[in-house]
Amino acid sequence: MNLNRMTDTFVKSWAEAFHYTAEHSPFYREMFRGMKRVPRLEDLPTVDKKTLSERNLDLLCVPREQVVEIVTTSGTTGRTLLWMFTESDLQRLAINERQSFECVGLTARDTALVAVTLDRCFVAGLAYWLGLRQLGCTAVRVGPSSPVMVLEMVERLQPTTIVAVPSFLKMVAEKAKEMGFDLANSSVKKTVCIGEPVRQPDFSPTSSGRAIEENWGARVFATYGVTELASSLCECEAGVGGHLHSDLLHIEILDDAGRPVSDGEVGEVVATTFGVEAMPLVRYRTGDCAALFRGRCVCGRATPRLGPVLGRKNQKLKIKGASVFPSALQAVLESVEGVDAFVIVARAESELSDSVEVLVCGGASAATLREAFQGRVKIAPKIHQVPRSEIEALQMPPHSRKRRYFVDLR
Ligand SMILES: [Zn+2]
């Protein structure tokens, strides 16, 4: 019954998206030329970020005077990709984010600190703020730069929730410790985490997710969003993948050959937006790898759930016949005692194999690390002990927007 209703929603939403893009999008008008009837979505070609970068403004379906917001996201040409929204798109973004926060269990009674960037042409902070407002929560835009301001607001406003990047939550926890602030017993009971992994592929918390839960005495909720899709998916209390809002977005998971994979199997996330006015997308290859789970969730929602993102498709490492995502190596490094900082560097060795080096500092010995890698991911990267400054220079090159733990020189 429920499944039929979802299918009907899909058929209607896809037909609308097809007719709209075929008529208004210069890019899709070209692609869909000669198609008189609504094609099957899976019969259409996919589009990747390279195409978006090359044809950026050909994806715009409305006259420029209807655009009310422009943000940027990373591109493939060295310049950022421009992404545009109409008033109706911002409302859709707010609905999407409200639904995501409903998964977290927030209501109008909640006060949430928004500790992510609202400027610098990012969309995420704006989307969260719009969603919290639509839900009727009290939003407090503390931003991501001052742990002291966060702690002050926790004390004065008694917020229930904080939306932040995990590494910033860690900084706040360190500051709290330094100031003798009892964060674990504060009013904050939910942390909505974006941008860095807080769950492993089996949904257990990563070491950073576990540290947040301990230091904050709060639940961790993972959320995943893509600027170009004007959408995000957020976990519910069950913590078994981000719930898809099927009326706003359709997701397929494809293998390297472009075929759909089975339920729960990892592949590339390919998405089609519904209800977008300015820059709708059809079968967009996000480059992110994750699995989709279609079974009903214990929270009662029947919508599919997207599992943790294991990494970018082009980041997958090939080491002596085995393939592994840098995130798996990162999880190993985060779990070993005595690793103060690290960065993973990949270079091309041959067609079939990459050379992977791990630069670390701290007390952990190379032998301990080698054993941990062999035991957990069954590969042995080269390990080098280097000064912390060398690692930090690789993690944060000039003008970078976020810290990186993986450097790809292939
Ligand atoms: Zn659920």
mmCIF file of C-alpha atoms and ligand atoms in Angstrom:
data_model
loop_
_atom_site.group_PDB
_atom_site.id
_atom_site.type_symbol
_atom_site.label_atom_id
_atom_site.label_comp_id
_atom_site.label_asym_id
_atom_site.label_seq_id
_atom_site.Cartn_x
_atom_site.Cartn_y
_atom_site.Cartn_z
ATOM 1 C CA MET A 1 0.000 0.000 0.000
ATOM 2 C CA ASN A 2 2.648 2.417 1.138
ATOM 3 C CA LEU A 3 5.013 1.292 -1.588
ATOM 4 C CA ASN A 4 2.350 1.910 -4.255
ATOM 5 C CA ARG A 5 1.792 5.399 -2.951
ATOM 6 C CA MET A 6 5.539 6.095 -3.124
ATOM 7 C CA THR A 7 5.673 4.784 -6.672
ATOM 8 C CA ASP A 8 2.778 7.037 -7.695
ATOM 9 C CA THR A 9 4.588 10.001 -6.151
ATOM 10 C CA PHE A 10 7.713 9.107 -8.094
ATOM 11 C CA VAL A 11 5.898 8.734 -11.430
ATOM 12 C CA LYS A 12 4.203 12.103 -11.016
ATOM 13 C CA SER A 13 7.326 13.917 -9.726
ATOM 14 C CA TRP A 14 9.541 12.501 -12.458
ATOM 15 C CA ALA A 15 7.052 13.406 -15.220
ATOM 16 C CA GLU A 16 6.930 16.965 -13.895
ATOM 17 C CA ALA A 17 10.729 17.185 -13.636
ATOM 18 C CA PHE A 18 11.122 15.834 -17.172
ATOM 19 C CA HIS A 19 8.639 18.258 -18.766
ATOM 20 C CA TYR A 20 10.027 21.199 -16.805
ATOM 21 C CA THR A 21 13.698 20.587 -17.668
ATOM 22 C CA ALA A 22 12.921 19.678 -21.299
ATOM 23 C CA GLU A 23 11.213 23.033 -21.684
ATOM 24 C CA HIS A 24 13.256 25.416 -19.513
ATOM 25 C CA SER A 25 16.823 24.086 -19.170
ATOM 26 C CA PRO A 26 19.120 24.861 -22.149
ATOM 27 C CA PHE A 27 21.254 21.861 -21.166
ATOM 28 C CA TYR A 28 18.446 19.304 -20.794
ATOM 29 C CA ARG A 29 16.478 20.694 -23.747
ATOM 30 C CA GLU A 30 19.405 19.551 -25.875
ATOM 31 C CA MET A 31 19.650 16.184 -24.148
ATOM 32 C CA PHE A 32 15.906 15.477 -24.312
ATOM 33 C CA ARG A 33 15.368 16.680 -27.892
ATOM 34 C CA GLY A 34 13.030 14.419 -29.854
ATOM 35 C CA MET A 35 11.665 12.635 -26.767
ATOM 36 C CA LYS A 36 7.903 12.928 -27.030
ATOM 37 C CA ARG A 37 6.942 10.780 -24.061
ATOM 38 C CA VAL A 38 8.378 10.722 -20.573
ATOM 39 C CA PRO A 39 11.362 8.338 -20.789
ATOM 40 C CA ARG A 40 12.270 5.878 -18.077
ATOM 41 C CA LEU A 41 14.671 7.695 -15.775
ATOM 42 C CA GLU A 42 17.132 4.791 -15.821
ATOM 43 C CA ASP A 43 17.358 4.963 -19.642
ATOM 44 C CA LEU A 44 18.752 8.506 -19.592
ATOM 45 C CA PRO A 45 22.456 9.363 -19.520
ATOM 46 C CA THR A 46 24.017 10.468 -16.229
ATOM 47 C CA VAL A 47 25.632 13.860 -15.742
ATOM 48 C CA ASP A 48 28.756 14.441 -13.663
ATOM 49 C CA LYS A 49 30.396 17.441 -12.028
ATOM 50 C CA LYS A 50 32.734 17.939 -14.984
ATOM 51 C CA THR A 51 29.728 18.554 -17.240
ATOM 52 C CA LEU A 52 28.187 20.854 -14.632
ATOM 53 C CA SER A 53 31.437 22.829 -14.498
ATOM 54 C CA GLU A 54 31.648 23.122 -18.283
ATOM 55 C CA ARG A 55 27.985 23.969 -18.821
ATOM 56 C CA ASN A 56 27.298 25.754 -15.529
ATOM 57 C CA LEU A 57 24.950 28.511 -16.701
ATOM 58 C CA ASP A 58 23.239 26.299 -19.323
ATOM 59 C CA LEU A 59 21.589 24.557 -16.377
ATOM 60 C CA LEU A 60 19.735 27.703 -15.330
ATOM 61 C CA CYS A 61 16.014 27.460 -16.159
ATOM 62 C CA VAL A 62 14.847 30.933 -15.177
ATOM 63 C CA PRO A 63 15.680 34.539 -16.121
ATOM 64 C CA ARG A 64 18.349 36.053 -13.861
ATOM 65 C CA GLU A 65 15.849 38.433 -12.221
ATOM 66 C CA GLN A 66 14.119 35.420 -10.647
ATOM 67 C CA VAL A 67 17.344 34.315 -8.938
ATOM 68 C CA VAL A 68 17.404 35.412 -5.293
ATOM 69 C CA GLU A 69 20.453 33.572 -3.930
ATOM 70 C CA ILE A 70 23.744 32.412 -5.447
ATOM 71 C CA VAL A 71 26.178 30.090 -3.675
ATOM 72 C CA THR A 72 29.269 28.213 -4.791
ATOM 73 C CA THR A 73 30.500 24.665 -4.531
ATOM 74 C CA SER A 74 33.718 23.005 -5.652
ATOM 75 C CA GLY A 75 34.034 22.491 -9.397
ATOM 76 C CA THR A 76 36.415 20.544 -11.613
ATOM 77 C CA THR A 77 37.881 23.389 -13.649
ATOM 78 C CA GLY A 78 39.761 25.177 -10.878
ATOM 79 C CA ARG A 79 36.916 27.649 -10.470
ATOM 80 C CA THR A 80 33.981 27.070 -8.171
ATOM 81 C CA LEU A 81 30.610 26.099 -9.568
ATOM 82 C CA LEU A 82 27.893 28.756 -9.265
ATOM 83 C CA TRP A 83 24.612 27.462 -7.894
ATOM 84 C CA MET A 84 21.451 29.548 -8.042
ATOM 85 C CA PHE A 85 18.118 29.543 -6.239
ATOM 86 C CA THR A 86 14.756 31.204 -6.804
ATOM 87 C CA GLU A 87 12.455 32.189 -3.957
ATOM 88 C CA SER A 88 10.574 28.928 -4.445
ATOM 89 C CA ASP A 89 13.874 26.985 -4.305
ATOM 90 C CA LEU A 90 14.689 28.555 -0.940
ATOM 91 C CA GLN A 91 11.263 27.517 0.307
ATOM 92 C CA ARG A 92 11.915 23.989 -0.969
ATOM 93 C CA LEU A 93 15.287 24.054 0.812
ATOM 94 C CA ALA A 94 13.541 25.092 4.019
ATOM 95 C CA ILE A 95 11.011 22.252 3.672
ATOM 96 C CA ASN A 96 13.815 19.766 3.039
ATOM 97 C CA GLU A 97 15.746 20.915 6.082
ATOM 98 C CA ARG A 98 12.630 21.039 8.260
ATOM 99 C CA GLN A 99 11.944 17.401 7.357
ATOM 100 C CA SER A 100 15.565 16.554 8.202
ATOM 101 C CA PHE A 101 15.284 18.229 11.608
ATOM 102 C CA GLU A 102 11.990 16.416 12.194
ATOM 103 C CA CYS A 103 13.981 13.178 11.769
ATOM 104 C CA VAL A 104 16.220 14.431 14.602
ATOM 105 C CA GLY A 105 13.057 14.924 16.655
ATOM 106 C CA LEU A 106 13.223 18.711 16.917
ATOM 107 C CA THR A 107 10.077 20.773 17.498
ATOM 108 C CA ALA A 108 9.227 24.428 18.013
ATOM 109 C CA ARG A 109 10.225 23.991 21.681
ATOM 110 C CA ASP A 110 13.881 23.424 20.757
ATOM 111 C CA THR A 111 16.670 25.980 20.652
ATOM 112 C CA ALA A 112 19.488 25.149 18.241
ATOM 113 C CA LEU A 113 22.944 26.662 17.900
ATOM 114 C CA VAL A 114 23.933 26.927 14.242
ATOM 115 C CA ALA A 115 27.719 26.576 14.454
ATOM 116 C CA VAL A 116 28.308 26.360 10.710
ATOM 117 C CA THR A 117 29.179 29.091 8.236
ATOM 118 C CA LEU A 118 26.346 31.232 6.929
ATOM 119 C CA ASP A 119 28.532 33.232 4.590
ATOM 120 C CA ARG A 120 31.522 32.599 2.290
ATOM 121 C CA CYS A 121 29.061 31.450 -0.393
ATOM 122 C CA PHE A 122 28.216 28.193 1.416
ATOM 123 C CA VAL A 123 24.647 26.918 1.270
ATOM 124 C CA ALA A 124 24.621 24.542 4.260
ATOM 125 C CA GLY A 125 24.359 27.102 7.068
ATOM 126 C CA LEU A 126 21.645 28.989 5.228
ATOM 127 C CA ALA A 127 19.680 25.772 4.643
ATOM 128 C CA TYR A 128 19.844 24.797 8.330
ATOM 129 C CA TRP A 129 18.788 28.243 9.407
ATOM 130 C CA LEU A 130 15.817 28.234 7.006
ATOM 131 C CA GLY A 131 14.771 24.752 8.151
ATOM 132 C CA LEU A 132 14.966 25.589 11.863
ATOM 133 C CA ARG A 133 12.898 28.722 11.283
ATOM 134 C CA GLN A 134 10.268 26.814 9.337
ATOM 135 C CA LEU A 135 10.037 24.294 12.139
ATOM 136 C CA GLY A 136 9.598 27.136 14.618
ATOM 137 C CA CYS A 137 12.783 26.346 16.570
ATOM 138 C CA THR A 138 14.852 29.167 18.005
ATOM 139 C CA ALA A 139 17.978 29.461 15.864
ATOM 140 C CA VAL A 140 21.150 30.991 17.309
ATOM 141 C CA ARG A 141 23.782 31.655 14.640
ATOM 142 C CA VAL A 142 26.955 31.294 16.683
ATOM 143 C CA GLY A 143 29.020 30.345 13.631
ATOM 144 C CA PRO A 144 32.085 28.100 13.487
ATOM 145 C CA SER A 145 34.843 30.314 14.791
ATOM 146 C CA SER A 146 34.494 30.923 18.525
ATOM 147 C CA PRO A 147 34.299 27.995 20.978
ATOM 148 C CA VAL A 148 34.020 30.551 23.802
ATOM 149 C CA MET A 149 30.916 32.117 22.251
ATOM 150 C CA VAL A 150 29.369 28.642 21.856
ATOM 151 C CA LEU A 151 29.969 27.868 25.531
ATOM 152 C CA GLU A 152 28.616 31.232 26.595
ATOM 153 C CA MET A 153 25.428 30.654 24.593
ATOM 154 C CA VAL A 154 25.086 27.115 25.985
ATOM 155 C CA GLU A 155 25.186 28.608 29.467
ATOM 156 C CA ARG A 156 22.876 31.564 28.833
ATOM 157 C CA LEU A 157 20.285 30.075 26.439
ATOM 158 C CA GLN A 158 20.145 26.390 27.423
ATOM 159 C CA PRO A 159 19.959 25.157 23.803
ATOM 160 C CA THR A 160 18.971 21.530 23.208
ATOM 161 C CA THR A 161 20.811 21.089 19.911
ATOM 162 C CA ILE A 162 23.933 22.158 18.042
ATOM 163 C CA VAL A 163 24.541 21.887 14.292
ATOM 164 C CA ALA A 164 28.271 21.727 13.530
ATOM 165 C CA VAL A 165 31.238 20.098 11.852
ATOM 166 C CA PRO A 166 32.672 17.346 14.139
ATOM 167 C CA SER A 167 36.143 18.905 14.327
ATOM 168 C CA PHE A 168 34.594 22.133 15.636
ATOM 169 C CA LEU A 169 32.614 20.205 18.270
ATOM 170 C CA LYS A 170 35.946 18.726 19.331
ATOM 171 C CA MET A 171 37.477 22.211 19.637
ATOM 172 C CA VAL A 172 34.546 23.363 21.783
ATOM 173 C CA ALA A 173 34.919 20.299 24.034
ATOM 174 C CA GLU A 174 38.649 21.041 24.469
ATOM 175 C CA LYS A 175 37.899 24.651 25.369
ATOM 176 C CA ALA A 176 35.232 23.501 27.851
ATOM 177 C CA LYS A 177 37.762 21.232 29.553
ATOM 178 C CA GLU A 178 40.274 24.073 29.741
ATOM 179 C CA MET A 179 37.667 26.408 31.282
ATOM 180 C CA GLY A 180 36.253 23.801 33.676
ATOM 181 C CA PHE A 181 32.877 23.917 31.890
ATOM 182 C CA ASP A 182 30.773 20.773 32.463
ATOM 183 C CA LEU A 183 29.756 20.198 28.838
ATOM 184 C CA ALA A 184 28.657 16.582 29.323
ATOM 185 C CA ASN A 185 25.899 17.738 31.682
ATOM 186 C CA SER A 186 24.828 20.782 29.668
ATOM 187 C CA SER A 187 21.392 21.301 28.085
ATOM 188 C CA VAL A 188 22.650 20.183 24.644
ATOM 189 C CA LYS A 189 21.361 16.652 24.034
ATOM 190 C CA LYS A 190 21.599 16.458 20.229
ATOM 191 C CA THR A 191 24.466 17.231 17.849
ATOM 192 C CA VAL A 192 23.710 17.370 14.131
ATOM 193 C CA CYS A 193 27.000 16.640 12.366
ATOM 194 C CA ILE A 194 27.933 17.608 8.841
ATOM 195 C CA GLY A 195 30.990 17.313 6.619
ATOM 196 C CA GLU A 196 33.071 14.699 8.443
ATOM 197 C CA PRO A 197 32.177 11.052 9.092
ATOM 198 C CA VAL A 198 30.660 10.207 12.477
ATOM 199 C CA ARG A 199 29.565 6.687 11.499
ATOM 200 C CA GLN A 200 31.330 3.671 10.069
ATOM 201 C CA PRO A 201 29.768 1.625 7.259
ATOM 202 C CA ASP A 202 28.137 -0.671 9.890
ATOM 203 C CA PHE A 203 26.554 2.444 11.534
ATOM 204 C CA SER A 204 28.687 2.186 14.670
ATOM 205 C CA PRO A 205 30.166 5.582 15.600
ATOM 206 C CA THR A 206 33.607 6.573 14.318
ATOM 207 C CA SER A 207 36.099 7.543 17.008
ATOM 208 C CA SER A 208 35.216 11.196 16.399
ATOM 209 C CA GLY A 209 31.474 10.386 16.713
ATOM 210 C CA ARG A 210 32.117 8.521 19.955
ATOM 211 C CA ALA A 211 34.241 11.355 21.349
ATOM 212 C CA ILE A 212 31.452 13.858 20.614
ATOM 213 C CA GLU A 213 28.871 11.668 22.372
ATOM 214 C CA GLU A 214 31.128 11.335 25.422
ATOM 215 C CA ASN A 215 32.342 14.922 25.665
ATOM 216 C CA TRP A 216 28.969 16.501 24.964
ATOM 217 C CA GLY A 217 26.797 13.895 26.698
ATOM 218 C CA ALA A 218 24.635 14.136 23.572
ATOM 219 C CA ARG A 219 23.408 12.016 20.686
ATOM 220 C CA VAL A 220 25.153 12.296 17.340
ATOM 221 C CA PHE A 221 23.020 12.619 14.198
ATOM 222 C CA ALA A 222 24.783 12.358 10.838
ATOM 223 C CA THR A 223 23.537 14.487 7.999
ATOM 224 C CA TYR A 224 24.559 14.459 4.336
ATOM 225 C CA GLY A 225 23.902 17.236 1.875
ATOM 226 C CA VAL A 226 24.907 18.190 -1.646
ATOM 227 C CA THR A 227 24.774 21.846 -2.711
ATOM 228 C CA GLU A 228 23.839 21.074 -6.319
ATOM 229 C CA LEU A 229 20.919 18.922 -5.203
ATOM 230 C CA ALA A 230 19.601 21.573 -2.809
ATOM 231 C CA SER A 231 18.874 18.641 -0.528
ATOM 232 C CA SER A 232 20.049 16.922 2.613
ATOM 233 C CA LEU A 233 19.310 13.616 4.291
ATOM 234 C CA CYS A 234 19.456 13.259 8.051
ATOM 235 C CA GLU A 235 19.370 10.345 10.441
ATOM 236 C CA CYS A 236 16.561 9.688 12.887
ATOM 237 C CA GLU A 237 17.073 8.410 16.464
ATOM 238 C CA ALA A 238 17.763 4.915 15.090
ATOM 239 C CA GLY A 239 20.989 6.138 13.455
ATOM 240 C CA VAL A 240 20.807 3.772 10.501
ATOM 241 C CA GLY A 241 21.179 6.117 7.551
ATOM 242 C CA GLY A 242 19.814 9.480 6.464
ATOM 243 C CA HIS A 243 16.129 9.472 5.514
ATOM 244 C CA LEU A 244 15.431 10.440 1.913
ATOM 245 C CA HIS A 245 12.671 12.980 1.324
ATOM 246 C CA SER A 246 11.195 11.187 -1.690
ATOM 247 C CA ASP A 247 9.022 14.067 -2.839
ATOM 248 C CA LEU A 248 12.102 16.308 -3.173
ATOM 249 C CA LEU A 249 14.791 13.919 -4.361
ATOM 250 C CA HIS A 250 15.230 10.544 -6.029
ATOM 251 C CA ILE A 251 18.366 8.489 -5.426
ATOM 252 C CA GLU A 252 19.875 5.603 -7.397
ATOM 253 C CA ILE A 253 23.060 3.770 -6.391
ATOM 254 C CA LEU A 254 25.131 2.689 -9.411
ATOM 255 C CA ASP A 255 28.252 0.541 -9.830
ATOM 256 C CA ASP A 256 31.318 1.513 -11.894
ATOM 257 C CA ALA A 257 29.577 0.318 -15.057
ATOM 258 C CA GLY A 258 26.488 2.430 -14.343
ATOM 259 C CA ARG A 259 24.265 -0.503 -13.296
ATOM 260 C CA PRO A 260 22.075 -0.337 -10.194
ATOM 261 C CA VAL A 261 23.497 -2.229 -7.201
ATOM 262 C CA SER A 262 21.366 -4.206 -4.768
ATOM 263 C CA ASP A 263 19.922 -2.910 -1.547
ATOM 264 C CA GLY A 264 22.630 -2.171 1.030
ATOM 265 C CA GLU A 265 25.471 -2.434 -1.467
ATOM 266 C CA VAL A 266 27.916 0.482 -1.874
ATOM 267 C CA GLY A 267 28.013 2.395 -5.156
ATOM 268 C CA GLU A 268 27.927 5.938 -6.476
ATOM 269 C CA VAL A 269 25.037 8.159 -5.325
ATOM 270 C CA VAL A 270 23.171 9.387 -8.434
ATOM 271 C CA ALA A 271 20.326 11.797 -7.800
ATOM 272 C CA THR A 272 17.429 13.550 -9.520
ATOM 273 C CA THR A 273 15.879 16.650 -7.958
ATOM 274 C CA PHE A 274 12.124 17.207 -7.787
ATOM 275 C CA GLY A 275 10.505 20.622 -7.511
ATOM 276 C CA VAL A 276 13.644 22.690 -8.207
ATOM 277 C CA GLU A 277 13.031 25.823 -10.283
ATOM 278 C CA ALA A 278 16.424 27.440 -11.003
ATOM 279 C CA MET A 279 18.861 24.563 -11.536
ATOM 280 C CA PRO A 280 17.141 21.158 -11.480
ATOM 281 C CA LEU A 281 19.270 18.066 -12.097
ATOM 282 C CA VAL A 282 18.469 14.714 -13.669
ATOM 283 C CA ARG A 283 20.622 11.673 -12.881
ATOM 284 C CA TYR A 284 23.465 13.664 -11.368
ATOM 285 C CA ARG A 285 26.496 11.587 -10.384
ATOM 286 C CA THR A 286 27.516 13.081 -7.054
ATOM 287 C CA GLY A 287 30.853 11.235 -6.947
ATOM 288 C CA ASP A 288 30.021 10.130 -3.372
ATOM 289 C CA CYS A 289 29.923 6.414 -2.556
ATOM 290 C CA ALA A 290 27.343 5.020 -0.149
ATOM 291 C CA ALA A 291 24.637 2.340 0.128
ATOM 292 C CA LEU A 292 20.845 2.777 0.094
ATOM 293 C CA PHE A 293 18.597 0.789 2.428
ATOM 294 C CA ARG A 294 14.959 0.375 1.440
ATOM 295 C CA GLY A 295 13.536 -1.583 4.373
ATOM 296 C CA ARG A 296 11.210 0.216 6.772
ATOM 297 C CA CYS A 297 13.097 1.994 9.558
ATOM 298 C CA VAL A 298 12.406 1.242 13.212
ATOM 299 C CA CYS A 299 11.213 4.860 13.545
ATOM 300 C CA GLY A 300 8.259 3.917 11.329
ATOM 301 C CA ARG A 301 9.290 5.931 8.278
ATOM 302 C CA ALA A 302 9.132 3.960 5.034
ATOM 303 C CA THR A 303 11.464 6.225 3.059
ATOM 304 C CA PRO A 304 14.825 4.813 1.888
ATOM 305 C CA ARG A 305 17.895 5.622 4.003
ATOM 306 C CA LEU A 306 21.340 6.536 2.737
ATOM 307 C CA GLY A 307 24.187 4.932 4.682
ATOM 308 C CA PRO A 308 27.450 6.658 5.648
ATOM 309 C CA VAL A 309 29.386 8.111 2.725
ATOM 310 C CA LEU A 310 32.603 6.078 2.449
ATOM 311 C CA GLY A 311 34.326 8.594 0.221
ATOM 312 C CA ARG A 312 34.540 10.073 -3.240
ATOM 313 C CA LYS A 313 34.435 7.594 -6.093
ATOM 314 C CA ASN A 314 37.696 8.958 -7.531
ATOM 315 C CA GLN A 315 39.400 8.627 -4.125
ATOM 316 C CA LYS A 316 39.058 4.844 -4.054
ATOM 317 C CA LEU A 317 42.562 3.410 -3.594
ATOM 318 C CA LYS A 318 43.820 0.311 -5.340
ATOM 319 C CA ILE A 319 46.457 -1.474 -3.334
ATOM 320 C CA LYS A 320 47.759 -4.803 -4.617
ATOM 321 C CA GLY A 321 44.413 -5.964 -5.960
ATOM 322 C CA ALA A 322 42.345 -4.739 -3.007
ATOM 323 C CA SER A 323 40.359 -1.547 -3.054
ATOM 324 C CA VAL A 324 39.785 0.663 -0.039
ATOM 325 C CA PHE A 325 38.511 4.176 0.655
ATOM 326 C CA PRO A 326 40.802 6.644 2.454
ATOM 327 C CA SER A 327 38.024 6.942 5.077
ATOM 328 C CA ALA A 328 38.716 3.335 6.123
ATOM 329 C CA LEU A 329 42.412 4.165 6.650
ATOM 330 C CA GLN A 330 41.380 7.292 8.524
ATOM 331 C CA ALA A 331 39.145 5.236 10.823
ATOM 332 C CA VAL A 332 42.109 2.981 11.668
ATOM 333 C CA LEU A 333 44.376 5.962 12.419
ATOM 334 C CA GLU A 334 41.730 7.555 14.627
ATOM 335 C CA SER A 335 41.328 4.373 16.643
ATOM 336 C CA VAL A 336 45.040 3.908 17.502
ATOM 337 C CA GLU A 337 46.274 5.405 20.772
ATOM 338 C CA GLY A 338 49.148 7.854 20.410
ATOM 339 C CA VAL A 339 48.337 9.238 16.957
ATOM 340 C CA ASP A 340 48.285 13.012 17.426
ATOM 341 C CA ALA A 341 47.883 14.007 13.780
ATOM 342 C CA PHE A 342 48.044 12.303 10.410
ATOM 343 C CA VAL A 343 47.591 12.709 6.703
ATOM 344 C CA ILE A 344 47.254 10.025 4.020
ATOM 345 C CA VAL A 345 49.049 10.622 0.705
ATOM 346 C CA ALA A 346 48.317 8.603 -2.451
ATOM 347 C CA ARG A 347 50.523 8.504 -5.550
ATOM 348 C CA ALA A 348 50.204 6.590 -8.803
ATOM 349 C CA GLU A 349 52.468 3.545 -8.853
ATOM 350 C CA SER A 350 51.112 1.591 -11.813
ATOM 351 C CA GLU A 351 47.842 1.037 -13.681
ATOM 352 C CA LEU A 352 46.794 -1.553 -11.149
ATOM 353 C CA SER A 353 48.143 -0.234 -7.897
ATOM 354 C CA ASP A 354 48.519 3.032 -6.014
ATOM 355 C CA SER A 355 51.266 3.868 -3.576
ATOM 356 C CA VAL A 356 49.878 4.976 -0.224
ATOM 357 C CA GLU A 357 51.880 6.701 2.491
ATOM 358 C CA VAL A 358 50.703 7.670 5.946
ATOM 359 C CA LEU A 359 52.444 10.599 7.655
ATOM 360 C CA VAL A 360 51.922 10.561 11.416
ATOM 361 C CA CYS A 361 53.146 12.242 14.553
ATOM 362 C CA GLY A 362 52.710 11.152 18.156
ATOM 363 C CA GLY A 363 53.806 8.264 20.310
ATOM 364 C CA ALA A 364 52.351 5.372 18.291
ATOM 365 C CA SER A 365 55.077 3.200 16.749
ATOM 366 C CA ALA A 366 55.155 2.268 13.074
ATOM 367 C CA ALA A 367 54.875 -1.414 14.047
ATOM 368 C CA THR A 368 51.674 -0.794 16.036
ATOM 369 C CA LEU A 369 50.184 1.102 13.113
ATOM 370 C CA ARG A 370 51.176 -1.556 10.589
ATOM 371 C CA GLU A 371 49.505 -4.205 12.730
ATOM 372 C CA ALA A 372 46.334 -2.104 13.038
ATOM 373 C CA PHE A 373 46.137 -1.610 9.255
ATOM 374 C CA GLN A 374 46.743 -5.307 8.544
ATOM 375 C CA GLY A 375 44.122 -6.337 11.070
ATOM 376 C CA ARG A 376 41.392 -3.873 10.117
ATOM 377 C CA VAL A 377 41.727 -3.201 6.375
ATOM 378 C CA LYS A 378 44.196 -5.920 5.320
ATOM 379 C CA ILE A 379 46.621 -3.588 3.608
ATOM 380 C CA ALA A 380 49.954 -2.106 4.597
ATOM 381 C CA PRO A 381 50.581 1.520 3.636
ATOM 382 C CA LYS A 382 54.072 2.985 4.121
ATOM 383 C CA ILE A 383 54.305 4.780 7.450
ATOM 384 C CA HIS A 384 56.510 7.815 8.116
ATOM 385 C CA GLN A 385 56.924 9.649 11.423
ATOM 386 C CA VAL A 386 57.206 13.387 10.662
ATOM 387 C CA PRO A 387 56.930 16.668 12.602
ATOM 388 C CA ARG A 388 53.427 17.962 13.238
ATOM 389 C CA SER A 389 54.078 21.124 11.191
ATOM 390 C CA GLU A 390 54.645 19.031 8.066
ATOM 391 C CA ILE A 391 51.286 17.289 8.547
ATOM 392 C CA GLU A 392 49.444 20.524 9.198
ATOM 393 C CA ALA A 393 50.888 22.120 6.066
ATOM 394 C CA LEU A 394 49.443 19.240 4.031
ATOM 395 C CA GLN A 395 46.108 19.273 5.892
ATOM 396 C CA MET A 396 45.453 22.982 5.423
ATOM 397 C CA PRO A 397 47.053 24.340 2.247
ATOM 398 C CA PRO A 398 46.543 28.097 1.663
ATOM 399 C CA HIS A 399 42.944 29.101 0.800
ATOM 400 C CA SER A 400 41.487 25.704 1.687
ATOM 401 C CA ARG A 401 37.958 25.713 3.114
ATOM 402 C CA LYS A 402 38.262 22.572 5.153
ATOM 403 C CA ARG A 403 40.941 20.424 6.753
ATOM 404 C CA ARG A 404 41.864 17.390 4.698
ATOM 405 C CA TYR A 405 43.203 14.074 5.873
ATOM 406 C CA PHE A 406 43.764 12.688 2.412
ATOM 407 C CA VAL A 407 46.000 14.145 -0.293
ATOM 408 C CA ASP A 408 45.612 12.656 -3.747
ATOM 409 C CA LEU A 409 48.674 13.056 -5.971
ATOM 410 C CA ARG A 410 47.660 10.384 -8.500
HETATM 411 ZN ZN ZN B 1 14.250 6.228 10.907
#
